C-alpha cells in the first residue's frame, strides 16, 4: 500500500518539473536581449516580483520555519537563481536610469525579506507561528501574482482575440496550479492551497476563453512572439505576472 506521504512526494516532484519549465519560459526573451545588447521595451518588474515571491517561498520551506517542505524549498531556490540571472542580464543591457531602478527595487526587497526573517526568528519561537507569519505573506504575494492575468483575460474578452494569451503557457500554468493544489491537499497546507487553487482556477478560465475566442483571432495574431514571466508556488508561477509582446 502506497502511503499518502509517498504520493505527496511524487506529486511535489512533478510540480518541481512543471514549475522549472515555467521559470525557463522567459529564456527566449533574454536570449534576444543578449543578442541585441539592449532590453528595448521589456520591463524588469515581473522578474523582480517573481524574485521576491521565490525568496518568500524559500523562507517558508526552511526547516526552522515549516519543516518537511524540501520540495517547496528546492524549486523556489532554483527559481531564485534563474530570476537572479534574468535580472543580471537585464541590468547589464539596461540604460543607467533603469539600472538604478532595478537596484532600488532589489534593495527594498532584500531589506523587506531580511526584516521578515529577523522578525520571525526573534519574535516567533514555534514552527506554527513562523509558518503562519511567512505563510500569510506568501499567500498575499502569491495571490497577487496569480490574479495579475485578470487584465489579460479582460483584454481577450474585449478584443475577442487570444493574441496576448498563449495556449501553451495557460495549459502548463493550469497543470502547475493543479499539481501544487493536490500537493497541499495530500497533507493539508492552507498557505500553498490558496494561491495555487486560485491559480489553477484562473488558468482554467483562460483555457476556456482561449477555446471561445480562438476562432475569432486573426491567424497572423497567433504568430506573435509572446512571453509571460512566471510564478510558481510553491512559487506560485504561475508566470503570468505580466506579459511582454514583441511584434
CSV table of C-alpha atoms in Angstrom, one decimal:
chain,number,residue,atom,x,y,z
A,1,UNK,CA,0.0,0.0,0.0
A,2,UNK,CA,1.4,3.3,-1.1
A,3,UNK,CA,1.4,5.9,1.7
A,4,UNK,CA,0.0,9.4,1.4
A,5,UNK,CA,3.4,10.8,2.1
A,6,UNK,CA,4.9,8.9,-0.9
A,7,UNK,CA,2.2,10.1,-3.2
A,8,UNK,CA,2.7,13.7,-2.0
A,9,UNK,CA,6.4,13.4,-2.7
A,10,UNK,CA,5.8,12.2,-6.2
A,11,UNK,CA,3.3,15.0,-6.8
A,12,UNK,CA,5.8,17.5,-5.4
A,13,UNK,CA,8.5,16.3,-7.8
A,14,UNK,CA,6.2,16.6,-10.7
A,15,UNK,CA,5.3,20.1,-9.5
A,16,UNK,CA,9.0,20.9,-9.4
A,17,UNK,CA,9.5,19.8,-13.0
A,18,UNK,CA,6.5,21.8,-14.3
A,19,UNK,CA,7.5,24.9,-12.2
A,20,UNK,CA,11.0,24.6,-13.6
A,21,UNK,CA,9.6,24.8,-17.1
A,22,UNK,CA,7.7,27.9,-16.2
A,23,UNK,CA,10.7,29.5,-14.8
A,24,UNK,CA,12.5,28.9,-18.1
A,25,UNK,CA,9.7,30.3,-20.2
A,26,UNK,CA,11.2,33.9,-20.4
A,27,UNK,CA,14.5,32.4,-21.7
A,28,UNK,CA,13.8,33.3,-25.4
A,29,UNK,CA,13.3,36.9,-24.4
A,30,UNK,CA,16.6,37.1,-22.6
A,31,UNK,CA,18.3,35.4,-25.5
A,32,UNK,CA,17.1,38.2,-27.7
A,33,UNK,CA,18.2,40.8,-25.2
A,34,UNK,CA,21.7,39.2,-25.1
A,35,UNK,CA,21.9,39.2,-28.9
A,36,UNK,CA,20.7,42.7,-29.4
A,37,UNK,CA,22.6,44.0,-26.3
A,38,UNK,CA,19.5,46.1,-25.4
A,39,UNK,CA,16.4,45.5,-23.3
A,40,UNK,CA,14.2,47.6,-25.7
A,41,UNK,CA,10.6,47.7,-24.4
A,42,UNK,CA,10.9,44.9,-21.9
A,43,UNK,CA,10.2,45.6,-18.2
A,44,UNK,CA,12.2,44.1,-15.3
A,45,UNK,CA,9.2,44.4,-12.9
A,46,UNK,CA,7.8,40.9,-13.5
A,47,UNK,CA,11.2,39.3,-12.7
A,48,UNK,CA,11.7,41.5,-9.6
A,49,UNK,CA,8.2,40.4,-8.4
A,50,UNK,CA,8.9,36.7,-9.1
A,51,UNK,CA,12.3,37.0,-7.3
A,52,UNK,CA,10.5,38.4,-4.2
A,53,UNK,CA,7.9,35.6,-4.4
A,54,UNK,CA,10.7,33.0,-4.6
A,55,UNK,CA,12.5,34.4,-1.6
A,56,UNK,CA,9.4,34.3,0.5
A,57,UNK,CA,8.7,30.7,-0.5
A,58,UNK,CA,12.3,29.7,0.2
A,59,UNK,CA,11.9,31.2,3.6
A,60,UNK,CA,8.6,29.3,4.1
A,61,UNK,CA,10.3,26.0,3.1
A,62,UNK,CA,13.2,26.4,5.6
A,63,UNK,CA,13.3,23.6,8.3
A,64,UNK,CA,13.1,26.1,11.1
A,65,UNK,CA,10.0,27.8,9.6
A,66,UNK,CA,8.0,25.0,8.1
A,67,UNK,CA,9.6,21.5,8.5
A,68,UNK,CA,9.3,18.8,5.8
A,69,UNK,CA,9.0,21.2,2.9
A,70,UNK,CA,12.1,20.3,0.9
A,71,UNK,CA,10.3,20.3,-2.4
A,72,UNK,CA,8.9,23.8,-1.8
A,73,UNK,CA,12.4,24.9,-0.9
A,74,UNK,CA,14.2,23.3,-3.9
A,75,UNK,CA,12.0,24.7,-6.7
A,76,UNK,CA,11.9,28.2,-5.3
A,77,UNK,CA,15.7,28.1,-4.6
A,78,UNK,CA,16.1,27.1,-8.3
A,79,UNK,CA,13.6,29.8,-9.3
A,80,UNK,CA,15.5,32.4,-7.2
A,81,UNK,CA,18.8,31.6,-9.1
A,82,UNK,CA,17.1,31.7,-12.5
A,83,UNK,CA,15.3,35.0,-11.8
A,84,UNK,CA,18.6,36.5,-10.5
A,85,UNK,CA,20.3,35.5,-13.7
A,86,UNK,CA,17.5,37.1,-15.7
A,87,UNK,CA,17.8,40.3,-13.7
A,88,UNK,CA,21.6,40.3,-14.1
A,89,UNK,CA,21.2,40.1,-17.9
A,90,UNK,CA,18.6,42.8,-17.7
A,91,UNK,CA,20.9,45.0,-15.6
A,92,UNK,CA,23.9,44.6,-17.9
A,93,UNK,CA,22.0,45.7,-21.0
A,94,UNK,CA,19.8,48.4,-19.4
A,95,UNK,CA,20.4,52.2,-19.6
A,96,UNK,CA,21.7,53.8,-16.4
A,97,UNK,CA,18.3,55.1,-15.3
A,98,UNK,CA,16.7,51.7,-15.5
A,99,UNK,CA,19.7,50.1,-13.7
A,100,UNK,CA,19.2,52.5,-10.8
A,101,UNK,CA,15.5,51.5,-10.6
A,102,UNK,CA,16.4,47.8,-10.6
A,103,UNK,CA,19.0,48.3,-7.8
A,104,UNK,CA,16.5,50.4,-5.7
A,105,UNK,CA,13.7,47.8,-6.0
A,106,UNK,CA,16.0,44.9,-5.4
A,107,UNK,CA,17.4,46.6,-2.3
A,108,UNK,CA,13.9,47.2,-1.0
A,109,UNK,CA,13.1,43.6,-1.5
A,110,UNK,CA,16.2,42.4,0.3
A,111,UNK,CA,15.5,44.7,3.2
A,112,UNK,CA,11.9,43.5,3.4
A,113,UNK,CA,12.8,39.8,3.4
A,114,UNK,CA,15.6,40.4,5.9
A,115,UNK,CA,13.2,42.2,8.2
A,116,UNK,CA,10.7,39.4,7.9
A,117,UNK,CA,13.3,36.8,8.6
A,118,UNK,CA,14.7,38.7,11.6
A,119,UNK,CA,11.2,39.3,13.0
A,120,UNK,CA,10.2,35.7,12.6
A,121,UNK,CA,13.4,34.3,14.2
A,122,UNK,CA,13.3,36.8,17.1
A,123,UNK,CA,9.6,37.1,17.7
A,124,UNK,CA,8.1,33.7,16.8
A,125,UNK,CA,9.5,30.8,18.7
A,126,UNK,CA,7.4,27.9,17.4
A,127,UNK,CA,7.1,26.3,13.9
A,128,UNK,CA,3.4,27.1,13.9
A,129,UNK,CA,3.8,30.8,14.5
A,130,UNK,CA,6.6,31.1,12.0
A,131,UNK,CA,4.7,29.1,9.4
A,132,UNK,CA,1.7,31.4,10.0
A,133,UNK,CA,3.6,34.6,9.5
A,134,UNK,CA,5.6,33.6,6.5
A,135,UNK,CA,2.7,31.7,5.0
A,136,UNK,CA,0.3,34.7,5.1
A,137,UNK,CA,2.9,36.8,3.3
A,138,UNK,CA,3.3,34.0,0.7
A,139,UNK,CA,-0.4,33.9,0.2
A,140,UNK,CA,-0.7,37.7,-0.2
A,141,UNK,CA,2.2,37.9,-2.8
A,142,UNK,CA,1.4,34.6,-4.5
A,143,UNK,CA,-2.3,35.5,-4.9
A,144,UNK,CA,-1.4,38.9,-6.3
A,145,UNK,CA,0.8,37.4,-8.9
A,146,UNK,CA,-1.8,34.7,-9.8
A,147,UNK,CA,-4.5,37.4,-10.1
A,148,UNK,CA,-2.5,39.5,-12.4
A,149,UNK,CA,-3.7,37.7,-15.6
A,150,UNK,CA,-7.2,39.2,-15.0
A,151,UNK,CA,-6.2,42.2,-17.1
A,152,UNK,CA,-5.1,39.9,-19.9
A,153,UNK,CA,-8.4,38.0,-19.7
A,154,UNK,CA,-10.3,41.2,-19.8
A,155,UNK,CA,-8.3,42.2,-23.0
A,156,UNK,CA,-9.1,38.8,-24.6
A,157,UNK,CA,-12.9,39.4,-24.0
A,158,UNK,CA,-12.8,43.0,-25.2
A,159,UNK,CA,-10.8,42.2,-28.4
A,160,UNK,CA,-12.3,38.7,-28.9
A,161,UNK,CA,-8.7,37.7,-29.6
A,162,UNK,CA,-6.3,35.3,-27.8
A,163,UNK,CA,-3.3,37.2,-29.3
A,164,UNK,CA,-1.9,38.1,-25.9
A,165,UNK,CA,-2.7,34.8,-24.2
A,166,UNK,CA,-0.6,31.8,-25.4
A,167,UNK,CA,-2.4,28.5,-25.1
A,168,UNK,CA,0.7,26.5,-24.0
A,169,UNK,CA,1.6,28.8,-21.1
A,170,UNK,CA,-2.1,28.8,-19.9
A,171,UNK,CA,-2.2,25.0,-20.1
A,172,UNK,CA,1.1,24.5,-18.2
A,173,UNK,CA,0.1,27.1,-15.7
A,174,UNK,CA,-3.1,25.2,-15.1
A,175,UNK,CA,-1.2,21.9,-14.6
A,176,UNK,CA,1.2,23.7,-12.3
A,177,UNK,CA,-1.6,25.1,-10.1
A,178,UNK,CA,-3.4,21.8,-10.1
A,179,UNK,CA,-0.3,19.9,-9.1
A,180,UNK,CA,0.6,22.1,-6.2
A,181,UNK,CA,-3.1,22.2,-5.1
A,182,UNK,CA,-3.0,18.4,-4.9
A,183,UNK,CA,0.3,18.6,-3.1
A,184,UNK,CA,-1.3,20.9,-0.5
A,185,UNK,CA,-4.3,18.7,0.0
A,186,UNK,CA,-2.4,15.4,0.5
A,187,UNK,CA,-1.1,16.9,3.7
A,188,UNK,CA,-3.2,19.9,4.2
A,189,UNK,CA,-1.3,23.2,3.8
A,190,UNK,CA,-3.6,26.2,3.6
A,191,UNK,CA,-0.8,28.6,2.6
A,192,UNK,CA,0.1,26.5,-0.5
A,193,UNK,CA,-3.5,25.7,-1.3
A,194,UNK,CA,-4.9,29.3,-1.5
A,195,UNK,CA,-2.6,30.8,-4.2
A,196,UNK,CA,-2.3,27.6,-6.2
A,197,UNK,CA,-6.0,26.7,-6.1
A,198,UNK,CA,-6.7,30.3,-7.3
A,199,UNK,CA,-4.0,29.9,-9.9
A,200,UNK,CA,-5.5,26.7,-11.3
A,201,UNK,CA,-8.9,28.2,-11.4
A,202,UNK,CA,-7.8,31.3,-13.3
A,203,UNK,CA,-5.7,29.3,-15.7
A,204,UNK,CA,-8.8,27.1,-16.3
A,205,UNK,CA,-10.8,30.2,-17.1
A,206,UNK,CA,-8.0,31.3,-19.5
A,207,UNK,CA,-8.2,27.9,-21.3
A,208,UNK,CA,-12.0,28.3,-21.6
A,209,UNK,CA,-11.5,31.8,-23.0
A,210,UNK,CA,-8.9,30.5,-25.4
A,211,UNK,CA,-11.3,27.9,-26.9
A,212,UNK,CA,-14.1,30.5,-27.1
A,213,UNK,CA,-12.1,33.2,-28.9
A,214,UNK,CA,-9.5,31.2,-30.8
A,215,UNK,CA,-11.7,31.2,-34.0
A,216,UNK,CA,-12.2,34.9,-33.9
A,217,UNK,CA,-8.4,35.6,-33.6
A,218,UNK,CA,-6.8,36.6,-36.9
A,219,UNK,CA,-4.3,34.0,-37.9
A,220,UNK,CA,-1.3,36.4,-38.1
A,221,UNK,CA,-2.1,37.3,-34.4
A,222,UNK,CA,-1.3,33.8,-33.3
A,223,UNK,CA,2.2,34.0,-34.6
A,224,UNK,CA,3.2,36.8,-32.3
A,225,UNK,CA,6.3,36.3,-30.1
A,226,UNK,CA,4.8,36.2,-26.6
A,227,UNK,CA,6.3,35.8,-23.2
A,228,UNK,CA,4.8,35.7,-19.8
A,229,UNK,CA,7.1,35.7,-16.8
A,230,UNK,CA,6.4,33.2,-14.1
A,231,UNK,CA,5.4,32.4,-10.7
A,232,UNK,CA,5.5,29.1,-9.1
A,233,UNK,CA,4.5,28.4,-5.6
A,234,UNK,CA,5.1,26.7,-4.2
A,235,UNK,CA,6.2,29.6,-6.2
A,236,UNK,CA,3.4,30.4,-7.3
A,237,UNK,CA,4.4,30.8,-11.2
A,238,UNK,CA,2.1,31.0,-12.3
A,239,UNK,CA,4.1,33.0,-14.7
A,240,UNK,CA,1.5,35.4,-15.7
A,241,UNK,CA,2.7,38.3,-13.6
A,242,UNK,CA,3.0,40.3,-16.7
A,243,UNK,CA,3.0,40.0,-20.5
A,244,UNK,CA,5.6,41.2,-22.9
A,245,UNK,CA,4.7,41.3,-26.5
A,246,UNK,CA,7.1,41.8,-29.3
A,247,UNK,CA,5.7,42.4,-32.8
